[in-house]
PDB file of C-alpha atoms in Angstrom:
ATOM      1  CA  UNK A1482      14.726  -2.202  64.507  1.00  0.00           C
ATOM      2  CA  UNK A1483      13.133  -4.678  62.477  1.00  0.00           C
ATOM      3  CA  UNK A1484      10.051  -3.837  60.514  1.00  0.00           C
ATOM      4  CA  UNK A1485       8.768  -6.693  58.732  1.00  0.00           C
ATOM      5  CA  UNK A1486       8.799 -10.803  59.351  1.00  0.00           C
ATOM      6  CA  UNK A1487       8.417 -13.547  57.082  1.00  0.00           C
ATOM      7  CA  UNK A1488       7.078 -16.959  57.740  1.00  0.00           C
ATOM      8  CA  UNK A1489       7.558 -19.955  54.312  1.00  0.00           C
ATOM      9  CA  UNK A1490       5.318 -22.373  54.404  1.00  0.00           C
ATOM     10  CA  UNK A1491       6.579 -24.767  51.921  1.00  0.00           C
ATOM     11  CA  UNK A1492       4.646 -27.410  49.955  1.00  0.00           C
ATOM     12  CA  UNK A1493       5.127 -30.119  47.523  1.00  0.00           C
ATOM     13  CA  UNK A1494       3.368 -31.107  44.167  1.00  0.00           C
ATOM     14  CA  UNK A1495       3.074 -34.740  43.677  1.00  0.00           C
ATOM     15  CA  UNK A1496      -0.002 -35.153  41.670  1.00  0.00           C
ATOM     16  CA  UNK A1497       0.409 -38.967  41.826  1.00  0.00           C
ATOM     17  CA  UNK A1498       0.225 -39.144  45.337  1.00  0.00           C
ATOM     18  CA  UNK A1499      -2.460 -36.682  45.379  1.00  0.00           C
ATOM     19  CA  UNK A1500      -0.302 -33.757  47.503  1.00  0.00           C
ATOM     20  CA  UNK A1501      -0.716 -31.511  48.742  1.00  0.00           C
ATOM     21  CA  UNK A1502      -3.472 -32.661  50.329  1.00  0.00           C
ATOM     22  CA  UNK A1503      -6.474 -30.520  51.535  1.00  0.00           C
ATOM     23  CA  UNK A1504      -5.352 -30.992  55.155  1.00  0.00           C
ATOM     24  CA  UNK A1505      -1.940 -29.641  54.736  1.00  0.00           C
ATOM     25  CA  UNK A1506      -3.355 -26.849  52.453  1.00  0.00           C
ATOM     26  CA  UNK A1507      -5.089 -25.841  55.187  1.00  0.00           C
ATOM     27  CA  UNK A1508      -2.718 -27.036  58.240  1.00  0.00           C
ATOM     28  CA  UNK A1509      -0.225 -24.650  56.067  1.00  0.00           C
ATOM     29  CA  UNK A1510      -2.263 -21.760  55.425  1.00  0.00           C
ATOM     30  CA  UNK A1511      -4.049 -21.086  58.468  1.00  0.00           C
ATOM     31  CA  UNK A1512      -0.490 -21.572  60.612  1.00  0.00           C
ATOM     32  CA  UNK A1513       1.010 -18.483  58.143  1.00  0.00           C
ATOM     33  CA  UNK A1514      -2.819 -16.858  58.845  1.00  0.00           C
ATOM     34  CA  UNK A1515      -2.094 -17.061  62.600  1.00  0.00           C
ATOM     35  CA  UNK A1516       1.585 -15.794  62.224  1.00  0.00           C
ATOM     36  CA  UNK A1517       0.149 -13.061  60.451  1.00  0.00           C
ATOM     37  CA  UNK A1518      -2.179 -11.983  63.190  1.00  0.00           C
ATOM     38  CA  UNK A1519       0.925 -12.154  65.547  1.00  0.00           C
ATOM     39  CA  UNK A1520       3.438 -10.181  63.407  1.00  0.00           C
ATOM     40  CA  UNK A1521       0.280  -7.616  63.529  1.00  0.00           C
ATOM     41  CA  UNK A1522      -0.223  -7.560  67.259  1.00  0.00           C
ATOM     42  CA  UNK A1523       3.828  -6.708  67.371  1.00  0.00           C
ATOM     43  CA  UNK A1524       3.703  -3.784  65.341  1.00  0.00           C
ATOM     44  CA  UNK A1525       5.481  -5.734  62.610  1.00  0.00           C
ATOM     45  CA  UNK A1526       4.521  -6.098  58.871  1.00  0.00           C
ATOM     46  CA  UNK A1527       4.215  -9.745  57.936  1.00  0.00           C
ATOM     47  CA  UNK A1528       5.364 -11.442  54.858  1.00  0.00           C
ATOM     48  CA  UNK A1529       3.583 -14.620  54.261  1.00  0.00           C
ATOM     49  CA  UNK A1530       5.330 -16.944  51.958  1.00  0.00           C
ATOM     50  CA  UNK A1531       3.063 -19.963  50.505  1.00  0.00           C
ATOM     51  CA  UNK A1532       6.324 -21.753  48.464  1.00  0.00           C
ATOM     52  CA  UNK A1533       4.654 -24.628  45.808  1.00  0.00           C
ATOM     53  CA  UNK A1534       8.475 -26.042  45.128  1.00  0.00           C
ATOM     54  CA  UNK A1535       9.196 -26.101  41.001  1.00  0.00           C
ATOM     55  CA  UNK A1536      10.206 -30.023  41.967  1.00  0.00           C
ATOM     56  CA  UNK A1537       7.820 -32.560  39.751  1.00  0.00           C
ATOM     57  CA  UNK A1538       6.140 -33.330  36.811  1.00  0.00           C
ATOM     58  CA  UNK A1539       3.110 -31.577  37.490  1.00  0.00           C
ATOM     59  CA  UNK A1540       1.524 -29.573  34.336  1.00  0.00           C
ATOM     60  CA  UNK A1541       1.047 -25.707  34.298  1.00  0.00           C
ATOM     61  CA  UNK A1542      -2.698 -26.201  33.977  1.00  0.00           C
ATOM     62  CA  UNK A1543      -2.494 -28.973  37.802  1.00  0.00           C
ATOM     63  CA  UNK A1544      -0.075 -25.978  38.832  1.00  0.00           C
ATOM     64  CA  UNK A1545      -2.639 -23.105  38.482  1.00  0.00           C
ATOM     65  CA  UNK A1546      -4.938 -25.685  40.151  1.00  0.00           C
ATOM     66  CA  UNK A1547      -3.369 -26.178  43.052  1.00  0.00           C
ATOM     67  CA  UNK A1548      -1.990 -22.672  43.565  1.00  0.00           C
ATOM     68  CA  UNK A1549      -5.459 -20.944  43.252  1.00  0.00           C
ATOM     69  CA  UNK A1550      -6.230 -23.661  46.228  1.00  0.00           C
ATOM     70  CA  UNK A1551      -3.495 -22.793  48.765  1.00  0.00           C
ATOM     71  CA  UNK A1552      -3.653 -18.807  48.026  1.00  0.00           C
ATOM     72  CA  UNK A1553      -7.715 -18.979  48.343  1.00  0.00           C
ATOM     73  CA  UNK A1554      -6.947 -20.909  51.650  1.00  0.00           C
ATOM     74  CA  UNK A1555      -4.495 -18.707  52.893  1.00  0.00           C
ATOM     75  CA  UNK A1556      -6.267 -15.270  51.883  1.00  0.00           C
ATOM     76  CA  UNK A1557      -9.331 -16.926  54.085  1.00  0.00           C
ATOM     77  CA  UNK A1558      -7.589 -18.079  56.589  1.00  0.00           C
ATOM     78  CA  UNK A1559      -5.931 -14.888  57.480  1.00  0.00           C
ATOM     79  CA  UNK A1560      -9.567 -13.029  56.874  1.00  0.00           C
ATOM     80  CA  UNK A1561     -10.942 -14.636  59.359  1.00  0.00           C
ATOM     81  CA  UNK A1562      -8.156 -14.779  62.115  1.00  0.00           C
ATOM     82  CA  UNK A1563      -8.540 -11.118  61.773  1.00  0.00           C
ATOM     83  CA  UNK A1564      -5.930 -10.155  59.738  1.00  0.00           C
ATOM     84  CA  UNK A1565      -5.039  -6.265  58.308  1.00  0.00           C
ATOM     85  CA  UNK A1566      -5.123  -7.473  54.977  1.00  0.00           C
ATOM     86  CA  UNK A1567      -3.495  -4.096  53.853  1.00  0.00           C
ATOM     87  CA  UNK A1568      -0.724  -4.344  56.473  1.00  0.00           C
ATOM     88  CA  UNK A1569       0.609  -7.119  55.421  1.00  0.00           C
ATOM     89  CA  UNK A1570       2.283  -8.435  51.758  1.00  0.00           C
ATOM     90  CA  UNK A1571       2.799 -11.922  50.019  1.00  0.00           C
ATOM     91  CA  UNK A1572       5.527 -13.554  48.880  1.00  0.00           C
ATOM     92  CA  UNK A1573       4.389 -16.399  46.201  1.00  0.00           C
ATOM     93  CA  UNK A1574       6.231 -18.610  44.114  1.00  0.00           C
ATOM     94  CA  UNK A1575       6.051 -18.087  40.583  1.00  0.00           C
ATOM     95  CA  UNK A1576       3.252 -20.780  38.860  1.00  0.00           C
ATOM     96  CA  UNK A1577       5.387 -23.044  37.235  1.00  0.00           C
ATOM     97  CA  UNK A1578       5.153 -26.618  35.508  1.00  0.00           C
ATOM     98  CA  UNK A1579       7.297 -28.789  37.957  1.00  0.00           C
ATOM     99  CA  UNK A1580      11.041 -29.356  36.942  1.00  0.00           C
ATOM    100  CA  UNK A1581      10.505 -32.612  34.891  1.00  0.00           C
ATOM    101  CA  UNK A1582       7.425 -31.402  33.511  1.00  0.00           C
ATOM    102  CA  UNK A1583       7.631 -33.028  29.588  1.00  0.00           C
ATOM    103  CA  UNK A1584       5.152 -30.501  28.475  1.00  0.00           C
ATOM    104  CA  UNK A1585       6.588 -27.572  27.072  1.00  0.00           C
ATOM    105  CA  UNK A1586       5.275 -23.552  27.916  1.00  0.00           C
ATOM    106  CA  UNK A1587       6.011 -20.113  26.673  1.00  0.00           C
ATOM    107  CA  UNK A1588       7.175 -17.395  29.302  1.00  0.00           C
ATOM    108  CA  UNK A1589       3.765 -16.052  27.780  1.00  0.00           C
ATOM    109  CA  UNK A1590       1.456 -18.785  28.834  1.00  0.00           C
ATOM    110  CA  UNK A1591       3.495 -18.886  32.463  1.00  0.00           C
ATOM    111  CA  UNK A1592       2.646 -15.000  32.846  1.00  0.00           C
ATOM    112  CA  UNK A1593      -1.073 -15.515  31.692  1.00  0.00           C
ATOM    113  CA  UNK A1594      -1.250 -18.531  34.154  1.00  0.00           C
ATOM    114  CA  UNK A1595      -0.028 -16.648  37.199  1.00  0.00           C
ATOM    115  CA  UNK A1596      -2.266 -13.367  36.440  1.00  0.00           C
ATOM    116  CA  UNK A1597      -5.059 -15.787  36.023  1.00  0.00           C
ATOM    117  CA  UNK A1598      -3.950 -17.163  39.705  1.00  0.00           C
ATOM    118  CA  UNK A1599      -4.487 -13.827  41.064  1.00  0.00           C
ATOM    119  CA  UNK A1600      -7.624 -12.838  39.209  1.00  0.00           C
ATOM    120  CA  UNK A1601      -9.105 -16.119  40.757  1.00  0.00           C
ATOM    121  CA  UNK A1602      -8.071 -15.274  44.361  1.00  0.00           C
ATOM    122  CA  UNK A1603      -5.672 -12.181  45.193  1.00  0.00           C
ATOM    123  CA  UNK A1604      -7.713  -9.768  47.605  1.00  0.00           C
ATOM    124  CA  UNK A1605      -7.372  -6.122  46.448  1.00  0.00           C
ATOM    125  CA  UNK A1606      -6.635  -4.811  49.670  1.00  0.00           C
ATOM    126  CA  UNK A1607      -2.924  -6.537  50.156  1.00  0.00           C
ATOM    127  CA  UNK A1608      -1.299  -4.069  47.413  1.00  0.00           C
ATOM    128  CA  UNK A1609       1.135  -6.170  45.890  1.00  0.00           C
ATOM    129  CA  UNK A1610       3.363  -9.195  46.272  1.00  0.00           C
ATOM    130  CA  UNK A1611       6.905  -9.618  45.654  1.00  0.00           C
ATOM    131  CA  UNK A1612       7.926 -13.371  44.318  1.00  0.00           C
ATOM    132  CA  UNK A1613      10.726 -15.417  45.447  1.00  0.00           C
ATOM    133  CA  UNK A1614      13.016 -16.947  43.089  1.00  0.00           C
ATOM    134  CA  UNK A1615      12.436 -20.495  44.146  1.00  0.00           C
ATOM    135  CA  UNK A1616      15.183 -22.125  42.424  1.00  0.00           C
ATOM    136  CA  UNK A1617      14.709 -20.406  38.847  1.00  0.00           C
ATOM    137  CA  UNK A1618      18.132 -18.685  37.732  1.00  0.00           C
ATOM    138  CA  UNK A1619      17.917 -14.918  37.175  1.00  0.00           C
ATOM    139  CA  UNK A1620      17.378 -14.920  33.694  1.00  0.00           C
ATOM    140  CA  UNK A1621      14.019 -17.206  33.534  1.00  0.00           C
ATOM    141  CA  UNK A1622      13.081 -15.263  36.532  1.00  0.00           C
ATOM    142  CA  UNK A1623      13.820 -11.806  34.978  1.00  0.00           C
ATOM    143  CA  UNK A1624      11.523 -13.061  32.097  1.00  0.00           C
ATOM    144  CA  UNK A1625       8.663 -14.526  33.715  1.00  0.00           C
ATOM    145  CA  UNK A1626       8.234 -11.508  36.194  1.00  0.00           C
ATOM    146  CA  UNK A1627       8.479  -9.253  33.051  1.00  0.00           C
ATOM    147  CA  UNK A1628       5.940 -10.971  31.053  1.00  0.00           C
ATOM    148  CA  UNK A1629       3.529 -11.018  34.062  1.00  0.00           C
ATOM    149  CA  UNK A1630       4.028  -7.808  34.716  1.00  0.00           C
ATOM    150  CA  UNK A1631       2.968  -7.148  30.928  1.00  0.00           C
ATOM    151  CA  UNK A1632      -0.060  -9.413  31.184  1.00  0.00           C
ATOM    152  CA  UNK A1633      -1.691  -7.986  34.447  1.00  0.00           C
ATOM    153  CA  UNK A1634      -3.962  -5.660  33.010  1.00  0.00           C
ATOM    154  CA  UNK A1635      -6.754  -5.346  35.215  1.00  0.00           C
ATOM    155  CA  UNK A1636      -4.740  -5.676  38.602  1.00  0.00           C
ATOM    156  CA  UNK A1637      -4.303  -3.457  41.011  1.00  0.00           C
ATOM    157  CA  UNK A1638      -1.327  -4.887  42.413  1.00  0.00           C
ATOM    158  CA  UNK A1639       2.327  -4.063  42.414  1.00  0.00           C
ATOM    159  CA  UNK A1640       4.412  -7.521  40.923  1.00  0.00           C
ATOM    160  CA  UNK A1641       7.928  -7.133  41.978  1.00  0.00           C
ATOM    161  CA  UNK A1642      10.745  -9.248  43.155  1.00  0.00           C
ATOM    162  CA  UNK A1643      11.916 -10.783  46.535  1.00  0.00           C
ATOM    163  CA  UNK A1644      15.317 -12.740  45.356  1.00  0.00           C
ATOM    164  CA  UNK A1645      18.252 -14.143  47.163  1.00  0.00           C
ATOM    165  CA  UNK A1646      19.075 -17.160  45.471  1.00  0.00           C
ATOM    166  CA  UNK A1647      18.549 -15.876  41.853  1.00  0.00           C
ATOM    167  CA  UNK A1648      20.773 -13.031  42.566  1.00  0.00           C
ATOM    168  CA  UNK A1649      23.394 -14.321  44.801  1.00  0.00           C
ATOM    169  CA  UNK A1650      24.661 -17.325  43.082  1.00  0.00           C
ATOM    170  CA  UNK A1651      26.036 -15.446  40.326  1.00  0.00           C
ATOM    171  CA  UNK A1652      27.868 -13.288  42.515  1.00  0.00           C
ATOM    172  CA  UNK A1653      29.506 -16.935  44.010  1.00  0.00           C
ATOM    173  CA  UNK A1654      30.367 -17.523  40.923  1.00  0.00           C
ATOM    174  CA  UNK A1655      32.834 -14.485  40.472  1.00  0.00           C
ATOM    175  CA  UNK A1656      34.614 -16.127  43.987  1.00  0.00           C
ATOM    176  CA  UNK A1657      35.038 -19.538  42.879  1.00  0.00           C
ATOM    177  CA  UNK A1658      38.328 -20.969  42.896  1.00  0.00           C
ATOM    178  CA  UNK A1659      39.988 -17.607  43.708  1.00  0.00           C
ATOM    179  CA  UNK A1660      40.405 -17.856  47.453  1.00  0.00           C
ATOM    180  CA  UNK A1661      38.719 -14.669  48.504  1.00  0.00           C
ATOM    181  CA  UNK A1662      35.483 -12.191  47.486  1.00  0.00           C
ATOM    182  CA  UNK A1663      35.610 -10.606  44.332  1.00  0.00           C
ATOM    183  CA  UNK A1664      34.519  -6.997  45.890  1.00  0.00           C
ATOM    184  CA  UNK A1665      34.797  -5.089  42.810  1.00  0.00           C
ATOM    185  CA  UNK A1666      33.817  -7.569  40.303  1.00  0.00           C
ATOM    186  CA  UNK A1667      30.488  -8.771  42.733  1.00  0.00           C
ATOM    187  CA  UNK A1668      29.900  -5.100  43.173  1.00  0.00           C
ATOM    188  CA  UNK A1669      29.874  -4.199  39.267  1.00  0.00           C
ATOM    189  CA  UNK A1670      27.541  -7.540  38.736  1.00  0.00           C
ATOM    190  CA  UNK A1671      25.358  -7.291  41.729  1.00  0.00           C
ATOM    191  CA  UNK A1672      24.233  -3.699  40.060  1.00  0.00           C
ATOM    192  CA  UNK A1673      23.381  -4.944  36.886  1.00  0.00           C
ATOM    193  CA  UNK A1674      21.393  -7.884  38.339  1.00  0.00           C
ATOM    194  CA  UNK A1675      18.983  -5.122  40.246  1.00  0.00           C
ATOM    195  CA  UNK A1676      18.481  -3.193  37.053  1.00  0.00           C
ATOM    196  CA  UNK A1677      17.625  -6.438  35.607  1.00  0.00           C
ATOM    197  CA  UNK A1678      15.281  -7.030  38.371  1.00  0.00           C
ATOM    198  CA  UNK A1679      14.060  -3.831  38.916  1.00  0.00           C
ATOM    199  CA  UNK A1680      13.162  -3.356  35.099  1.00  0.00           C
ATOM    200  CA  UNK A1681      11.367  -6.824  35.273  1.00  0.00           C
ATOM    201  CA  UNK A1682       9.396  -5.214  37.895  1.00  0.00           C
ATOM    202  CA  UNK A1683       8.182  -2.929  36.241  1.00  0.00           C
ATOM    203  CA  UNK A1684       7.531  -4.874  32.717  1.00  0.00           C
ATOM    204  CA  UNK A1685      10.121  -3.231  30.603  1.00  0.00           C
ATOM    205  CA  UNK A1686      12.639  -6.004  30.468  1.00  0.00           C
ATOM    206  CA  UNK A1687      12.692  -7.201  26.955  1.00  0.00           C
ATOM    207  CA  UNK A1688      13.713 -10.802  27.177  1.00  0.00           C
ATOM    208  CA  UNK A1689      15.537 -13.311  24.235  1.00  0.00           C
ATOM    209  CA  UNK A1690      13.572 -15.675  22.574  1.00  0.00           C
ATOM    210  CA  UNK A1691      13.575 -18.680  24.700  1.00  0.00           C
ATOM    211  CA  UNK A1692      14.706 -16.981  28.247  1.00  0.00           C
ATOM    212  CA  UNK A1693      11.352 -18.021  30.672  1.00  0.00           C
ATOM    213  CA  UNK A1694      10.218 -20.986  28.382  1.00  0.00           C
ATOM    214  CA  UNK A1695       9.388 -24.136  29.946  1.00  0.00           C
ATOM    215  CA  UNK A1696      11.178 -27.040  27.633  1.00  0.00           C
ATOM    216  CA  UNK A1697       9.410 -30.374  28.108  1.00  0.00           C
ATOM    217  CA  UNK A1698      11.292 -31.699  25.083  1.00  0.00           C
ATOM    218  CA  UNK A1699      14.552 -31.176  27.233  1.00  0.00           C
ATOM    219  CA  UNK A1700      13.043 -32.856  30.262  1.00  0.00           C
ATOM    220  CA  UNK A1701      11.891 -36.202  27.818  1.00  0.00           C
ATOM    221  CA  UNK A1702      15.596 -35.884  26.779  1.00  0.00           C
ATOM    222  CA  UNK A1703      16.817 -35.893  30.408  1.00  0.00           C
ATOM    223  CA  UNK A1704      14.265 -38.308  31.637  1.00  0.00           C
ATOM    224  CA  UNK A1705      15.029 -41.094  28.508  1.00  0.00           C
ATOM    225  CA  UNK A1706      18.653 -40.924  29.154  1.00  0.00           C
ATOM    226  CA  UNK A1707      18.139 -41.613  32.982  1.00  0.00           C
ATOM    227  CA  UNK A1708      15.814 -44.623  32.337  1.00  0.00           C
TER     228      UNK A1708
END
């Protein structure tokens, strides 16, 4: 019965070593092009996931860099192996300074940097992508998919959501220590978390002051007390 496949192709930012490099950018992307063209051939809808992990000290600015690289890869790639571009959907990371980034971002200038991603590369023809959480809790999530959504203003595309992580941790949470699920509780929370989501979809979730920031202060903090 199953409809749709996904394939991640994870890949690493490590600006001093120079990675990714141009050969796994394109190892990467023409693999998930070629996947594709199989799901395709199967009847199935394919989900092609190019993950950029948030691990690193990489910069917003090296992060829209390298992002614009592996998506313009990937959206050739699948072009030319023959791909339905319409029949098929992505699954991105959110642009992100890495982790340890010491350079601090508004959830505004991460929304403006992923739009600009997408102006730079995103074909028309796939109508929309749905981001993973990639290690972001629900709240920054929530925020940066809301601001995007806020800042696309010549796109086509529908921004939405495709989180497990982000959503199902909290609902762990309820469980811990008690010996057994939570039903009602999980069930209560789990609800509130897709309205959350849902309304971030659609750019009406009105974020606090701080929720989707990037703190590099913090990270200088974190990184001095370490060394």
């Amino acid at each position: 019965g199953a409809r749709f496949a996904k394939w991640r192709s994870p890949l690493v930012i490590d600006m001093e070593k120079k990675c990714p490099t141009d050969l796994a950018i394109r190892t990467n992307m023409h693999d998930l092009a070629r996947y594709a063209l199989i799901c395709q051939s199967e009847g199935l809808m394919p989900i092609v996931e190019p993950d950029i992990s948030l691990s690193g000290t990489h910069t917003l600015e090296e992060a829209v860099d390298i992002n614009i690289r592996v998506q313009s890869e990937l959206f050739k790639a699948m072009v030319d192996h023959g791909v339905f571009m319409a029949g098929s959907t992505l699954k991105p990371n959110i642009v992100n300074p890495g982790r340890d980034c010491p350079v601090s971002y508004t959830v505004e200038e991460i929304a403006a940097a992923n739009i600009f991603v997408f102006e730079q590369s995103f074909p028309v023809a796939m109508k929309g992508c749905n981001y993973l959480s990639g290690g972001q809790d629900l709240a920054s999530a929530a925020a940066r998919l809301s601001a995007i959504n806020k800042a696309n203003k010549k796109g086509p595309w529908n921004l939405s959501f495709s989180w497990s992580q982000a959503l199902q941790l909290p609902l762990l949470d309820l469980c811990r220590g008690k010996g057994d699920l939570q039903l009602e509780e999980m069930s209560k929370l789990y609800l509130q978390e897709l309205k959350l989501a849902s309304a971030s979809a659609k750019g009406e979730h009105e974020w606090t002051k701080g929720e989707g920031d990037h703190s590099g202060v913090k990270k200088m903090e974190k990184m001095a007390i370490l060394a």
